[in-house]
Tab-separated table of C-alpha atoms in Angstrom:
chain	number	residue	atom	x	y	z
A	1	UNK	CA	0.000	0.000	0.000
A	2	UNK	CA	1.241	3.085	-0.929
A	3	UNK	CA	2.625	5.780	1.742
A	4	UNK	CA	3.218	9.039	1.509
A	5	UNK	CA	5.125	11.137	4.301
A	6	UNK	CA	3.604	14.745	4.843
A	7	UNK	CA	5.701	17.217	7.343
A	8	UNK	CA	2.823	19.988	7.631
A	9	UNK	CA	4.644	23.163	9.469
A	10	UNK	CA	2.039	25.685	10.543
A	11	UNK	CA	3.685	29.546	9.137
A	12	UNK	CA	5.622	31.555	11.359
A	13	UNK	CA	4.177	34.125	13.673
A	14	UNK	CA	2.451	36.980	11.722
A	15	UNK	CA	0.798	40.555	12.697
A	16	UNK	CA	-2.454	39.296	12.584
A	17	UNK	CA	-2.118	36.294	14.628
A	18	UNK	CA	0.098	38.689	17.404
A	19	UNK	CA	-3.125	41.380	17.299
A	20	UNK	CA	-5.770	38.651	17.724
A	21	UNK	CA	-7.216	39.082	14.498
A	22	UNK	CA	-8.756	36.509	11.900
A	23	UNK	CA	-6.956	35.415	9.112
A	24	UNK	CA	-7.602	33.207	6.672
A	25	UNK	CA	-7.366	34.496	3.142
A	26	UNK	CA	-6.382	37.662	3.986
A	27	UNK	CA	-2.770	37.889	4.901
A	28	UNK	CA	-0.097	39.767	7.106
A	29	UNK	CA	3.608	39.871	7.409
A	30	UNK	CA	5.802	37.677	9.421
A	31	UNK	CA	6.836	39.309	12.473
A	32	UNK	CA	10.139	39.327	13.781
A	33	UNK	CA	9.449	36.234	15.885
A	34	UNK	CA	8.103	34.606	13.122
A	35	UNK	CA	10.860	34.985	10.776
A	36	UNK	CA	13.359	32.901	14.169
A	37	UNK	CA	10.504	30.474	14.469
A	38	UNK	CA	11.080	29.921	10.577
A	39	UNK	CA	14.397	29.600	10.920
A	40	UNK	CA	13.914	27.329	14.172
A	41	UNK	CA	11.726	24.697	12.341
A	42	UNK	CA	14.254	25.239	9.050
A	43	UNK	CA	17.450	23.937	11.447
A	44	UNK	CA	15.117	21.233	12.423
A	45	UNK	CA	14.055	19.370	9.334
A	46	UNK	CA	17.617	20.424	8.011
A	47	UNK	CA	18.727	17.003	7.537
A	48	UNK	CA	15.848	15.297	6.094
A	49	UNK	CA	15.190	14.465	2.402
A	50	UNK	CA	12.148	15.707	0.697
A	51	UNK	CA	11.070	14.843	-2.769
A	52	UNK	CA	8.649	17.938	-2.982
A	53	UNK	CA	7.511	20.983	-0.866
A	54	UNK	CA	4.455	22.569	-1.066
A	55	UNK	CA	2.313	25.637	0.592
A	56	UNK	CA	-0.493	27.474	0.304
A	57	UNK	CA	-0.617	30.630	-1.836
A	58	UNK	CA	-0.269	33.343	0.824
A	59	UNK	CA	2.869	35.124	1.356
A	60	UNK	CA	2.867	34.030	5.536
A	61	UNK	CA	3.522	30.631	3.974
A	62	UNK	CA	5.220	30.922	1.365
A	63	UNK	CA	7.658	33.268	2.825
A	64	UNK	CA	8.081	30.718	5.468
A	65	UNK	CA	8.531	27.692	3.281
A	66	UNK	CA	11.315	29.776	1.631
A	67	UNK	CA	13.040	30.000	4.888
A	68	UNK	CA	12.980	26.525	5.425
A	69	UNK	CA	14.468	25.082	2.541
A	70	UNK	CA	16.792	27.632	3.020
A	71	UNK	CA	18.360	25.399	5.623
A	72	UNK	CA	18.102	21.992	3.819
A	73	UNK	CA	21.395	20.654	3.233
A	74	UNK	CA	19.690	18.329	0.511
A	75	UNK	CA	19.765	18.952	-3.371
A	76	UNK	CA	17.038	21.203	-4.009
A	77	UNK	CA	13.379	20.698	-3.603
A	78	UNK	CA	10.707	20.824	-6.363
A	79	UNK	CA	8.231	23.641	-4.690
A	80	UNK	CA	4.490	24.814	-5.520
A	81	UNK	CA	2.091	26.949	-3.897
A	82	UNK	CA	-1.495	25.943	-4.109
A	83	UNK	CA	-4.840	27.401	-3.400
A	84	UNK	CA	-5.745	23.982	-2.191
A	85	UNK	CA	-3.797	24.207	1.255
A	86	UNK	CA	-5.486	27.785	1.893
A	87	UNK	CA	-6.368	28.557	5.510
A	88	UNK	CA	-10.339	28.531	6.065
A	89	UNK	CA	-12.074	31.332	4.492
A	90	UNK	CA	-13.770	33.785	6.862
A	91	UNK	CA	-15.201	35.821	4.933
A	92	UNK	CA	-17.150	39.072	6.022
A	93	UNK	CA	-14.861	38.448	9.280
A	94	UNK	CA	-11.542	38.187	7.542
A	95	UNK	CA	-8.938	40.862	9.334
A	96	UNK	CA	-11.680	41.007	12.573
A	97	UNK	CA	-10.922	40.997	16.503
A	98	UNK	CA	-10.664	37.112	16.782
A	99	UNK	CA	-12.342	37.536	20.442
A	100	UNK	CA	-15.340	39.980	18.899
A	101	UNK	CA	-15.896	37.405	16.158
A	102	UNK	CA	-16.020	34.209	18.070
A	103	UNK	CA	-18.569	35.673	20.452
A	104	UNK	CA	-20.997	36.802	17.476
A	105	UNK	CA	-20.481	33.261	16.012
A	106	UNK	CA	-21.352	31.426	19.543
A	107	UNK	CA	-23.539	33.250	21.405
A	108	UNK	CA	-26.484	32.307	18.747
A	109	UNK	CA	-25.290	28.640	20.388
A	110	UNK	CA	-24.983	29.884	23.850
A	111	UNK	CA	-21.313	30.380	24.059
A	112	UNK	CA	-19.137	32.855	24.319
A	113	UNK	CA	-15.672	32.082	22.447
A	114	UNK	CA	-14.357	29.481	20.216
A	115	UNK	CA	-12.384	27.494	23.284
A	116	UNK	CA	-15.961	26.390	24.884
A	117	UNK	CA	-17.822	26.520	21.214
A	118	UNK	CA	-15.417	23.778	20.609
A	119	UNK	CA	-16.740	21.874	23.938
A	120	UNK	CA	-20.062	21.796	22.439
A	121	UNK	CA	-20.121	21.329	19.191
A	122	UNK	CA	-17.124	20.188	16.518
A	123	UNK	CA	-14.781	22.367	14.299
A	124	UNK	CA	-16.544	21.382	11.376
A	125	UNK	CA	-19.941	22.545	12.757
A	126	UNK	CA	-18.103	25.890	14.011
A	127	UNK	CA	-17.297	26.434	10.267
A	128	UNK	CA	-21.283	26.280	9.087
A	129	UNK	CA	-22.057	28.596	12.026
A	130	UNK	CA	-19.641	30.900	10.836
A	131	UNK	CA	-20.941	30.710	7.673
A	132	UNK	CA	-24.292	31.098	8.538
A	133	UNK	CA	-23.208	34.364	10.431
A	134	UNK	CA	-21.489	35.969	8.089
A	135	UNK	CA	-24.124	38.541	6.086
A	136	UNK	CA	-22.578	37.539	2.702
A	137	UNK	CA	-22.574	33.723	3.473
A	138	UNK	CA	-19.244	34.365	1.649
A	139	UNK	CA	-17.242	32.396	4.875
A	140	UNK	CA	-16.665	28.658	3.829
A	141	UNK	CA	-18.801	26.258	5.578
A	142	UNK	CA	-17.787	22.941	5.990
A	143	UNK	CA	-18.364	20.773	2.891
A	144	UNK	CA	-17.046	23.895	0.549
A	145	UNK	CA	-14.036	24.079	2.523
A	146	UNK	CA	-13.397	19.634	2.684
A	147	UNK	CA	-14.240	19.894	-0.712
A	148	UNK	CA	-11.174	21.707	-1.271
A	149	UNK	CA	-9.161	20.498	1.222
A	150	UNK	CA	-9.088	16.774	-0.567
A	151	UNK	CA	-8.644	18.002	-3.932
A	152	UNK	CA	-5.189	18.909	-2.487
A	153	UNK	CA	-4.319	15.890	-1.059
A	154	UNK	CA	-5.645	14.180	-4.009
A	155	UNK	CA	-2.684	16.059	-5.708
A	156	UNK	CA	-0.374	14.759	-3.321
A	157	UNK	CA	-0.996	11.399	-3.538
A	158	UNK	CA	-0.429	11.804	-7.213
A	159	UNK	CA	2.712	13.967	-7.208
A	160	UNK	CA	4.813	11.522	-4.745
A	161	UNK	CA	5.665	7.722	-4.806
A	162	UNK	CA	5.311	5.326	-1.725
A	163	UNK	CA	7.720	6.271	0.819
A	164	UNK	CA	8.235	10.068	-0.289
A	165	UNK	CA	8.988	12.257	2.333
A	166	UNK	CA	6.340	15.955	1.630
A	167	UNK	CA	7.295	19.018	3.382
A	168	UNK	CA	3.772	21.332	3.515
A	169	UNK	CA	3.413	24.391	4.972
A	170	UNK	CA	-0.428	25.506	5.820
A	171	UNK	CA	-2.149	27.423	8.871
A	172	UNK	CA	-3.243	27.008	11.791
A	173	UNK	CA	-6.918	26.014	11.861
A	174	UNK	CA	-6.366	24.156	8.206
A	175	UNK	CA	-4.004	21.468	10.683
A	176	UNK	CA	-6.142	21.420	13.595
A	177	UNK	CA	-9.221	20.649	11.456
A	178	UNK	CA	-7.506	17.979	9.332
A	179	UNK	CA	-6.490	16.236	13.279
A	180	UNK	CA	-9.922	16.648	14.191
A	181	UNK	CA	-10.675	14.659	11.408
A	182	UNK	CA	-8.330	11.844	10.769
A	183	UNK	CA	-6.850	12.120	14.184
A	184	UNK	CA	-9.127	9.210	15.544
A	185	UNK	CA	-9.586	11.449	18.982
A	186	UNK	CA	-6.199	10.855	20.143
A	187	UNK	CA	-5.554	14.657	19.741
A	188	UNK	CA	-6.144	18.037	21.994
A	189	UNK	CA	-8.082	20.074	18.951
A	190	UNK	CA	-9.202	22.657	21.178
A	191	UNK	CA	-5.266	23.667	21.348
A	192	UNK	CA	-4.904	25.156	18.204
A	193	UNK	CA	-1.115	24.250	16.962
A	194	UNK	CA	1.280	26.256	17.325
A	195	UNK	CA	2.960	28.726	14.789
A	196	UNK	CA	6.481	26.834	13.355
A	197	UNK	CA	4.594	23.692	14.832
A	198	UNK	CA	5.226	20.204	12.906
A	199	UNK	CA	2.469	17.767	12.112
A	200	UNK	CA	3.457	14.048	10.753
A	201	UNK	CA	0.401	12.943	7.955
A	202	UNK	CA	0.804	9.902	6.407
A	203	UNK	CA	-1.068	9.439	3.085
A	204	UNK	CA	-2.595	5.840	2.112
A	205	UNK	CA	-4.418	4.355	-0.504
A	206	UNK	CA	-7.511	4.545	1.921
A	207	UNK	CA	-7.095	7.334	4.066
A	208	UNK	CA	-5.224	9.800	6.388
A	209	UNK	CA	-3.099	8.824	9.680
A	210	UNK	CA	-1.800	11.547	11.909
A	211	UNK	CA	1.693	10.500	13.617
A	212	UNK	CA	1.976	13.418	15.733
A	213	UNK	CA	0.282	16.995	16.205
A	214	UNK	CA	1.871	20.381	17.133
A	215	UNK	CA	5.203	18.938	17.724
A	216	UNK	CA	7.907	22.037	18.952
A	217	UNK	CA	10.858	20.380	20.496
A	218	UNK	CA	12.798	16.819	20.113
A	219	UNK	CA	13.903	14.415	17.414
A	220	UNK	CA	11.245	14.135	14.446
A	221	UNK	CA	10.945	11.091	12.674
């Protein structure tokens, strides 16, 4: 059965995520911190062989993906950017206070934030709440944003042979919904991962394994 390897890094630190705000397709700049937590994760996968590298389409990951391989002592690494690894859309709340949004979005459900939303109810149905919020129903619920999500790991699966090692970089509530999902419950989702975090994905023929989540420190494997 074929396996692929997938190192998804959440991107470095940016303004946004330092000022609370929501960001999904909109985008900020690294911040200072982000940039060393780049550079951190770069030193760490520094030794390791990939046959491809891939992130999504905004400049927070793609700048950090460019820091990375900056540090791989490897020959270098074919690299895309694709829509398909996009954080969620938020639509009318893109660039909002995160703490302001997640109250409008729960208190319709009788909560107050995202941390106890997400003690009630699962990420996927916090996506069609948000979407149902949002005035424009522009915000993607959940089967618009899966939908997209599995065309790109369609892509993967057909880009890389059994055994390929994938180096990804994505966002924050992309990887935390994809552990909720395939992560069997073996995972603390309400901890959203951290930025410069590593997640192990392997790919099969039938489905999605998570080795680890929102690794920071140690040996990877």
């Amino acid at each position: 059965m074929k396996t692929v390897n997938v190192y998804m890094i959440r991107h470095g630190q940016t303004f946004f995520n330092r000022y609370n705000r929501m960001q999904g397709w909109s985008d900020s700049p690294l911040t200072p911190e982000g940039i060393a937590g780049a550079h951190k994760v770069g030193e760490r996968l520094a030794h390791m062989t990939f046959t491809h590298a891939y992130s999504s389409d905004t400049t927070r990951a793609s700048n950090t993906m460019q820091i990375i391989l900056s540090h791989n002592m490897n020959t270098t690494v074919p690299y895309k950017m694709t829509p398909l690894f996009r954080e969620q859309f938020y639509g009318y709340f893109e660039g909002a206070d995160s703490a302001q949004t997640w109250y409008m979005i729960g208190a319709p459900h009788g909560q107050k934030n995202l941390h106890t939303l997400l003690e009630h109810y699962t990420l996927d149905q916090t996506k069609d709440f948000m979407h149902a919020t949002d005035p424009f129903h522009d915000a993607e619920d959940a089967v618009t944003y899966w939908t997209r999500l599995m065309k790109g790991f369609k892509m993967l699966r057909e880009e890389n042979r059994n055994g390929d090692n994938v180096l990804l970089v994505s966002h924050g509530t992309t990887i935390r919904s994809i552990a909720d999902k395939f992560g069997k419950g073996q995972f603390p989702i309400e901890e959203s991962p951290k930025n410069a975090s590593i997640t192990k994905l392997q790919l099969t023929d039938s489905g999605i394994n998570i080795v680890y989540y929102n690794n920071t420190e140690g040996l990877l494997q």
